[in-house]
Coordinates of N, CA and C (backbone and C1' of nucleotides) in Angstrom, one line a residue:
Chain A
X802 N 16.7 24.5 22.2 CA 17.7 24.2 22.1 C 17.9 23.1 21.3
X803 N 17.5 22.4 21.1 CA 17.8 21.4 20.4 C 17.4 21.1 19.0
X804 N 16.6 21.0 18.4 CA 16.3 20.8 17.0 C 17.4 20.0 16.4
X805 N 18.2 19.2 17.1 CA 19.2 18.4 16.5 C 18.6 17.5 15.5
X806 N 19.3 17.4 14.4 CA 18.9 16.5 13.4 C 19.3 15.1 13.7
X807 N 20.2 15.0 14.7 CA 20.8 13.7 15.0 C 20.0 13.1 16.1
X808 N 18.7 12.9 15.9 CA 17.9 12.2 16.9 C 18.2 10.7 16.9
X809 N 19.0 10.3 17.9 CA 19.4 8.9 17.9 C 18.2 8.0 18.2
X810 N 17.1 8.6 18.7 CA 15.9 7.8 19.0 C 14.9 7.9 17.8
X811 N 15.4 8.5 16.7 CA 14.5 8.7 15.6 C 14.1 7.3 15.0
X812 N 13.1 7.4 14.1 CA 12.6 6.2 13.5 C 13.7 5.6 12.6
X813 N 14.5 6.4 12.0 CA 15.6 5.9 11.1 C 16.6 5.1 12.0
X814 N 17.0 5.7 13.1 CA 18.0 5.1 14.0 C 17.5 3.7 14.4
X815 N 16.2 3.6 14.7 CA 15.7 2.3 15.1 C 15.7 1.3 14.0
X816 N 15.4 1.8 12.8 CA 15.5 0.9 11.6 C 16.9 0.3 11.4
X817 N 17.9 1.2 11.5 CA 19.3 0.8 11.4 C 19.7 -0.3 12.5
X818 N 19.2 0.0 13.7 CA 19.5 -0.9 14.8 C 19.0 -2.3 14.5
X819 N 17.7 -2.4 14.1 CA 17.2 -3.7 13.8 C 17.9 -4.4 12.6
X820 N 18.2 -3.6 11.6 CA 18.8 -4.1 10.4 C 20.2 -4.7 10.7
X821 N 20.9 -4.1 11.7 CA 22.2 -4.7 12.0 C 22.0 -6.0 12.8
X822 N 20.8 -6.3 13.3 CA 20.6 -7.5 14.1 C 20.3 -8.7 13.2
X823 N 20.1 -8.4 11.9 CA 19.8 -9.5 10.9 C 21.0 -10.4 10.8
X824 N 20.8 -11.7 11.2 CA 21.9 -12.6 11.2 C 22.5 -12.9 9.7
X825 N 23.7 -13.3 9.7 CA 24.3 -13.6 8.4 C 23.6 -14.8 7.7
X826 N 23.3 -14.6 6.5 CA 22.6 -15.6 5.7 C 21.1 -15.6 5.9
X827 N 20.6 -14.5 6.5 CA 19.2 -14.4 6.7 C 18.7 -13.1 6.1
X828 N 17.4 -12.9 5.9 CA 16.8 -11.7 5.3 C 15.5 -11.4 6.0
X829 N 15.1 -10.2 5.9 CA 13.8 -9.8 6.4 C 13.1 -8.8 5.5
X830 N 11.9 -8.4 5.8 CA 11.2 -7.4 4.9 C 11.1 -6.1 5.6
X831 N 10.8 -5.1 4.7 CA 10.6 -3.7 5.2 C 9.4 -3.7 6.2
X832 N 8.4 -4.4 5.8 CA 7.2 -4.4 6.6 C 7.4 -5.0 7.9
X833 N 8.2 -6.1 8.0 CA 8.5 -6.8 9.2 C 9.2 -5.9 10.2
X834 N 10.1 -5.1 9.7 CA 10.9 -4.1 10.5 C 9.9 -3.0 11.0
X835 N 9.1 -2.6 10.1 CA 8.1 -1.5 10.4 C 7.2 -2.0 11.5
X836 N 6.7 -3.2 11.3 CA 5.8 -3.8 12.3 C 6.4 -3.9 13.7
X837 N 7.7 -4.4 13.7 CA 8.4 -4.6 14.9 C 8.6 -3.2 15.6
X838 N 8.7 -2.2 14.9 CA 8.9 -0.8 15.5 C 7.5 -0.2 15.9
X839 N 6.5 -0.9 15.5 CA 5.1 -0.5 15.9 C 4.5 0.5 14.9
X840 N 5.1 0.5 13.7 CA 4.6 1.4 12.7 C 4.4 0.6 11.4
X841 N 3.6 -0.4 11.4 CA 3.4 -1.3 10.3 C 3.1 -0.5 9.0
X842 N 2.2 0.5 9.2 CA 1.8 1.2 8.0 C 2.9 2.1 7.4
X843 N 4.0 2.2 8.0 CA 5.1 3.0 7.5 C 6.3 2.2 6.9
X844 N 5.9 1.1 6.3 CA 6.9 0.2 5.7 C 7.8 1.0 4.7
X845 N 7.2 2.0 4.1 CA 7.9 2.8 3.1 C 9.0 3.6 3.7
X846 N 8.8 4.0 4.9 CA 9.8 4.7 5.7 C 11.1 3.9 5.9
X847 N 10.8 2.6 6.1 CA 12.0 1.7 6.3 C 12.8 1.7 5.1
X848 N 12.2 1.6 4.0 CA 13.0 1.6 2.7 C 13.7 2.9 2.5
X849 N 13.0 4.0 2.9 CA 13.6 5.3 2.8 C 14.8 5.4 3.7
X850 N 14.7 4.8 4.9 CA 15.8 4.9 5.9 C 17.0 4.1 5.3
X851 N 16.7 3.0 4.6 CA 17.8 2.3 4.0 C 18.5 3.1 3.0
X852 N 17.8 4.0 2.3 CA 18.4 4.8 1.3 C 19.4 5.8 1.9
X853 N 19.2 6.1 3.2 CA 20.1 7.0 3.9 C 21.1 6.2 4.7
X854 N 21.0 4.9 4.7 CA 21.8 4.1 5.5 C 23.3 4.3 5.2
X855 N 23.6 4.6 4.0 CA 25.0 4.8 3.6 C 25.7 6.0 4.4
X856 N 24.8 6.8 5.0 CA 25.3 8.0 5.7 C 25.7 7.6 7.1
X857 N 25.3 6.4 7.5 CA 25.6 6.0 8.9 C 27.1 5.6 9.0
X858 N 27.6 5.8 10.2 CA 29.0 5.4 10.5 C 29.1 3.9 10.4
X859 N 28.2 3.2 11.1 CA 28.2 1.8 11.2 C 27.6 1.2 9.9
X860 N 28.1 0.1 9.5 CA 27.6 -0.5 8.3 C 26.2 -1.1 8.5
X861 N 25.4 -0.9 7.5 CA 24.0 -1.5 7.7 C 23.8 -2.5 6.5
X862 N 23.5 -3.7 6.9 CA 23.3 -4.8 5.9 C 22.0 -4.6 5.1
X863 N 21.9 -3.5 4.4 CA 20.6 -3.2 3.7 C 20.3 -4.3 2.7
X864 N 21.3 -5.0 2.2 CA 21.0 -6.1 1.2 C 20.2 -7.2 1.8
X865 N 20.2 -7.3 3.1 CA 19.4 -8.4 3.8 C 17.9 -7.9 4.0
X866 N 17.6 -6.8 3.4 CA 16.2 -6.3 3.6 C 15.5 -6.3 2.2
X867 N 14.5 -7.0 2.0 CA 13.8 -7.0 0.8 C 12.3 -6.8 1.0
X868 N 11.5 -6.8 0.0 CA 10.0 -6.6 0.2 C 9.4 -7.9 0.6
X869 N 8.1 -7.9 0.9 CA 7.5 -9.1 1.5 C 7.4 -10.3 0.5
X870 N 7.6 -10.1 -0.7 CA 7.6 -11.2 -1.7 C 8.9 -11.8 -1.8
X871 N 10.0 -11.2 -1.2 CA 11.3 -11.8 -1.3 C 12.0 -11.3 -2.6
X872 N 11.5 -10.3 -3.2 CA 12.1 -9.8 -4.4 C 13.0 -8.7 -4.1
X873 N 14.2 -8.6 -4.8 CA 15.2 -7.6 -4.6 C 14.8 -6.3 -5.2
X874 N 13.8 -5.7 -4.6 CA 13.2 -4.4 -5.1 C 14.2 -3.3 -5.0
X875 N 15.2 -3.4 -4.1 CA 16.2 -2.3 -3.9 C 17.5 -2.5 -4.5
X876 N 17.6 -3.5 -5.4 CA 18.9 -3.8 -6.0 C 19.5 -2.7 -6.8
X877 N 18.6 -1.9 -7.4 CA 19.1 -0.7 -8.2 C 19.7 0.4 -7.4
X878 N 19.5 0.3 -6.1 CA 20.1 1.3 -5.2 C 21.4 1.0 -4.7
X879 N 21.9 -0.2 -5.0 CA 23.2 -0.6 -4.5 C 24.4 -0.3 -5.5
X880 N 24.1 0.5 -6.5 CA 25.1 0.8 -7.5 C 25.3 -0.5 -8.2
X881 N 26.0 -0.6 -9.2 CA 26.2 -1.9 -9.9 C 24.9 -2.5 -10.4
X882 N 25.0 -3.6 -11.1 CA 23.8 -4.1 -11.7 C 23.1 -5.2 -10.8
X883 N 24.0 -6.0 -10.2 CA 23.4 -7.0 -9.3 C 24.3 -7.2 -8.1
X884 N 24.8 -6.1 -7.5 CA 25.6 -6.2 -6.3 C 24.9 -6.8 -5.2
X885 N 23.6 -6.4 -5.0 CA 22.8 -6.9 -3.9 C 22.6 -8.4 -4.0
X886 N 22.4 -8.9 -5.2 CA 22.2 -10.3 -5.4 C 23.5 -11.1 -5.0
X887 N 24.6 -10.5 -5.5 CA 25.9 -11.2 -5.2 C 26.2 -11.2 -3.7
X888 N 25.9 -10.2 -3.0 CA 26.1 -10.1 -1.6 C 25.3 -11.2 -0.9
X889 N 24.0 -11.4 -1.3 CA 23.2 -12.4 -0.7 C 23.6 -13.8 -1.0
X890 N 24.0 -14.0 -2.3 CA 24.4 -15.3 -2.7 C 25.7 -15.7 -2.0
X891 N 26.6 -14.7 -1.7 CA 27.8 -14.9 -1.0 C 27.5 -15.4 0.5
X892 N 26.3 -15.2 0.9 CA 25.9 -15.6 2.2 C 25.1 -16.9 2.2
X893 N 25.0 -17.5 1.0 CA 24.4 -18.8 0.9 C 22.9 -18.7 0.4
X894 N 22.5 -17.5 0.1 CA 21.1 -17.4 -0.3 C 20.9 -17.6 -1.8
X895 N 20.0 -18.4 -2.2 CA 19.8 -18.6 -3.6 C 18.8 -17.6 -4.2
X896 N 19.2 -17.1 -5.3 CA 18.3 -16.1 -6.0 C 18.2 -16.4 -7.5
X897 N 17.0 -16.2 -7.9 CA 16.7 -16.5 -9.3 C 15.8 -15.4 -9.9
X898 N 16.2 -14.7 -10.9 CA 15.4 -13.6 -11.4 C 15.0 -12.6 -10.4
X899 N 15.9 -12.2 -9.6 CA 15.7 -11.2 -8.5 C 14.7 -11.6 -7.5
X900 N 14.5 -12.9 -7.4 CA 13.6 -13.5 -6.4 C 14.3 -14.5 -5.5
X901 N 14.2 -14.3 -4.2 CA 14.9 -15.2 -3.3 C 14.2 -16.5 -3.2
X902 N 15.0 -17.6 -3.4 CA 14.4 -19.0 -3.4 C 14.3 -19.4 -1.9
X903 N 13.3 -20.2 -1.6 CA 13.1 -20.6 -0.2 C 13.1 -19.4 0.7
X904 N 12.4 -18.4 0.3 CA 12.3 -17.2 1.1 C 11.9 -17.4 2.5
X905 N 10.9 -18.3 2.7 CA 10.4 -18.6 4.0 C 11.5 -19.2 4.9
X906 N 12.4 -20.0 4.3 CA 13.4 -20.7 5.1 C 14.5 -19.7 5.6
X907 N 14.8 -18.6 4.8 CA 15.8 -17.7 5.2 C 15.3 -16.4 5.8
X908 N 14.0 -16.3 5.9 CA 13.3 -15.2 6.4 C 13.6 -15.1 7.9
X909 N 14.0 -13.9 8.3 CA 14.2 -13.6 9.8 C 13.2 -12.6 10.3
X910 N 12.3 -13.1 11.2 CA 11.3 -12.2 11.7 C 11.7 -11.6 13.0
X911 N 11.9 -10.3 13.1 CA 12.3 -9.6 14.3 C 11.3 -9.8 15.4
X912 N 10.0 -9.9 15.0 CA 8.9 -10.1 16.0 C 9.1 -11.4 16.7
X913 N 9.7 -12.4 16.1 CA 9.8 -13.7 16.6 C 11.1 -14.0 17.3
X914 N 12.2 -13.3 16.6 CA 13.5 -13.6 17.1 C 13.9 -12.6 18.3
X915 N 13.2 -11.5 18.3 CA 13.5 -10.5 19.3 C 12.2 -10.3 20.2
X916 N 12.4 -9.8 21.4 CA 11.3 -9.6 22.3 C 10.6 -8.3 22.0
Chain B
dT895 P 5.0 26.3 8.3 O5' 4.7 26.6 6.8 C5' 4.0 27.7 6.5 C4' 3.5 27.5 5.1 C3' 2.8 26.2 4.9 O3' 1.6 26.3 4.2 C1' 4.6 26.4 3.4
dT896 P 0.6 25.1 4.0 O5' 0.9 24.6 2.5 C5' 0.9 25.6 1.5 C4' 1.2 25.0 0.2 C3' 0.5 23.6 -0.1 O3' 0.0 23.6 -1.4 C1' 2.9 23.4 -0.2
dG897 P -0.9 22.3 -1.8 O5' 0.2 21.4 -2.7 C5' 0.9 22.1 -3.7 C4' 1.9 21.1 -4.3 C3' 1.3 19.7 -4.5 O3' 1.7 19.3 -5.8 C1' 3.3 19.6 -3.2
dC898 P 1.2 17.9 -6.4 O5' 2.5 17.0 -6.5 C5' 3.6 17.6 -7.1 C4' 4.8 16.7 -6.9 C3' 4.5 15.2 -7.1 O3' 5.5 14.6 -8.0 C1' 5.5 15.5 -5.0
dT899 P 5.4 13.2 -8.6 O5' 6.5 12.4 -7.7 C5' 7.8 12.9 -7.6 C4' 8.6 12.1 -6.6 C3' 8.5 10.6 -6.7 O3' 9.8 10.0 -6.8 C1' 8.2 11.4 -4.4
dG900 P 9.9 8.6 -7.5 O5' 10.2 7.7 -6.1 C5' 11.3 7.9 -5.3 C4' 11.2 7.1 -4.1 C3' 10.7 5.7 -4.3 O3' 11.6 4.7 -3.7 C1' 9.3 6.8 -2.7
dA901 P 12.4 3.9 -4.8 O5' 12.9 2.6 -4.0 C5' 12.7 1.3 -4.5 C4' 12.8 0.3 -3.4 C3' 12.0 0.6 -2.2 O3' 11.3 -0.6 -1.8 C1' 14.2 0.3 -1.5
dC902 P 9.9 -0.9 -2.4 O5' 9.0 -0.8 -1.1 C5' 9.5 -1.1 0.2 C4' 8.4 -1.4 1.1 C3' 7.6 -2.7 0.7 O3' 7.4 -3.5 1.9 C1' 6.1 -0.9 0.8
dC903 P 6.7 -5.0 1.7 O5' 5.2 -4.6 2.0 C5' 4.9 -4.0 3.3 C4' 3.4 -4.0 3.5 C3' 2.7 -5.2 3.1 O3' 1.8 -5.6 4.1 C1' 1.8 -3.3 2.0
dG904 P 1.0 -7.0 4.0 O5' -0.5 -6.5 3.8 C5' -1.1 -5.6 4.6 C4' -2.4 -5.1 4.0 C3' -3.3 -6.2 3.5 O3' -4.6 -6.0 4.0 C1' -2.9 -4.7 1.7
dA905 P -5.8 -7.1 3.7 O5' -6.7 -6.2 2.7 C5' -7.0 -4.8 3.1 C4' -7.7 -4.2 1.9 C3' -8.9 -5.1 1.3 O3' -10.0 -4.3 1.1 C1' -7.3 -4.4 -0.4
dC906 P -11.4 -5.0 0.7 O5' -11.5 -4.7 -0.8 C5' -11.3 -3.3 -1.3 C4' -11.3 -3.3 -2.8 C3' -12.4 -4.2 -3.4 O3' -13.1 -3.5 -4.4 C1' -10.3 -4.5 -4.4
dG907 P -14.5 -4.1 -4.9 O5' -14.1 -4.5 -6.4 C5' -13.8 -3.4 -7.3 C4' -13.4 -4.0 -8.7 C3' -14.4 -5.0 -9.2 O3' -14.6 -4.9 -10.6 C1' -12.2 -5.9 -9.1
Chain C
dC419 P -1.2 -17.3 -8.7 O5' -1.8 -16.4 -9.9 C5' -1.6 -16.9 -11.2 C4' -1.9 -15.7 -12.2 C3' -1.0 -14.5 -11.8 O3' -0.4 -14.0 -13.0 C1' -3.3 -13.9 -11.9
dC420 P 0.7 -12.9 -13.0 O5' 0.0 -11.5 -13.3 C5' -0.8 -11.4 -14.5 C4' -1.6 -10.1 -14.5 C3' -0.7 -8.9 -14.0 O3' -0.7 -7.9 -15.0 C1' -2.7 -9.0 -12.8
dG421 P 0.4 -6.7 -14.8 O5' -0.7 -5.5 -14.6 C5' -1.7 -5.3 -15.4 C4' -2.8 -4.3 -14.8 C3' -2.1 -3.0 -14.4 O3' -2.9 -1.9 -14.8 C1' -3.3 -4.0 -12.6
dT422 P -2.4 -0.4 -14.5 O5' -3.2 0.0 -13.3 C5' -4.6 -0.1 -13.3 C4' -5.3 0.3 -12.0 C3' -4.7 1.6 -11.4 O3' -5.8 2.5 -11.1 C1' -4.7 -0.1 -9.8
dC423 P -5.5 4.0 -10.6 O5' -5.7 3.8 -9.1 C5' -7.0 3.2 -8.7 C4' -7.1 3.3 -7.2 C3' -6.6 4.6 -6.6 O3' -7.5 5.1 -5.6 C1' -5.5 2.7 -5.6
dG424 P -7.2 6.6 -5.0 O5' -7.0 6.2 -3.4 C5' -7.9 5.4 -2.8 C4' -7.4 5.0 -1.4 C3' -6.8 6.2 -0.6 O3' -7.2 6.0 0.8 C1' -5.1 4.5 -0.9
dG425 P -6.9 7.2 1.8 O5' -5.7 6.6 2.7 C5' -6.0 5.4 3.4 C4' -4.7 4.9 4.1 C3' -4.0 6.1 4.8 O3' -3.6 5.6 6.1 C1' -2.5 4.9 3.4
dC426 P -3.3 6.8 7.2 O5' -1.8 6.6 7.5 C5' -1.2 5.3 7.9 C4' 0.3 5.3 7.5 C3' 1.0 6.6 7.8 O3' 1.6 6.6 9.1 C1' 1.6 5.7 5.6
dC427 P 1.6 7.9 9.9 O5' 2.9 8.6 9.3 C5' 4.2 7.9 9.5 C4' 5.3 8.6 8.7 C3' 5.4 10.2 9.0 O3' 6.7 10.5 9.0 C1' 5.2 9.8 6.7
dA428 P 7.4 11.5 10.0 O5' 8.9 11.7 9.5 C5' 9.7 10.6 9.4 C4' 10.7 10.7 8.2 C3' 11.4 12.1 8.2 O3' 12.8 11.9 7.8 C1' 10.2 11.8 6.2
dG429 P 13.8 13.1 7.9 O5' 13.9 13.5 6.4 C5' 14.5 12.6 5.4 C4' 14.5 13.1 4.0 C3' 15.2 14.5 3.8 O3' 16.0 14.4 2.7 C1' 13.0 14.5 3.0
dC430 P 17.1 15.6 2.4 O5' 16.5 16.3 1.2 C5' 16.1 15.6 0.0 C4' 15.3 16.5 -0.9 C3' 15.8 17.9 -1.1 O3' 15.9 18.2 -2.4 C1' 13.5 17.9 -0.6
dA431 P 16.8 19.5 -2.9 O5' 15.8 20.3 -3.8 C5' 15.3 19.6 -5.0 C4' 14.1 20.4 -5.6 C3' 14.5 21.9 -5.8 O3' 13.8 22.3 -7.0 C1' 12.7 21.8 -4.3

DNA sequence: TTGCTGACCGACG
DNA sequence: CCGTCGGCCAGCA
């Protein structure tokens, strides 16, 4: 009976849940989320989930998720040329050449902030 | 069903 | 420092 594609417990759903917990003005990495979910090796899936985040009813702050170097690797997926950067800058985050400045200062680690 | 892709990460030379 | 490769696994033609 079921074969429902709407597995609320799916990996994707968990990724969205964590992403929504990212505080305003903070960012995290795909790998950090993956590690928090217990699938560190599947960091790519986190990025893939973000690609489908637009399909979610609830808004997902995908712009607050970047790669481990703090580079806006997903900016091209936000439509526009630098929408992602503008969103982050509007939250007080400094960015230069697609690279977040003081990345360590604004980094939000779910492993440390959540239980 | 098989094969390729991908918003990543870590290791290696 | 830089380029390349393997692993991870869900979605799609």
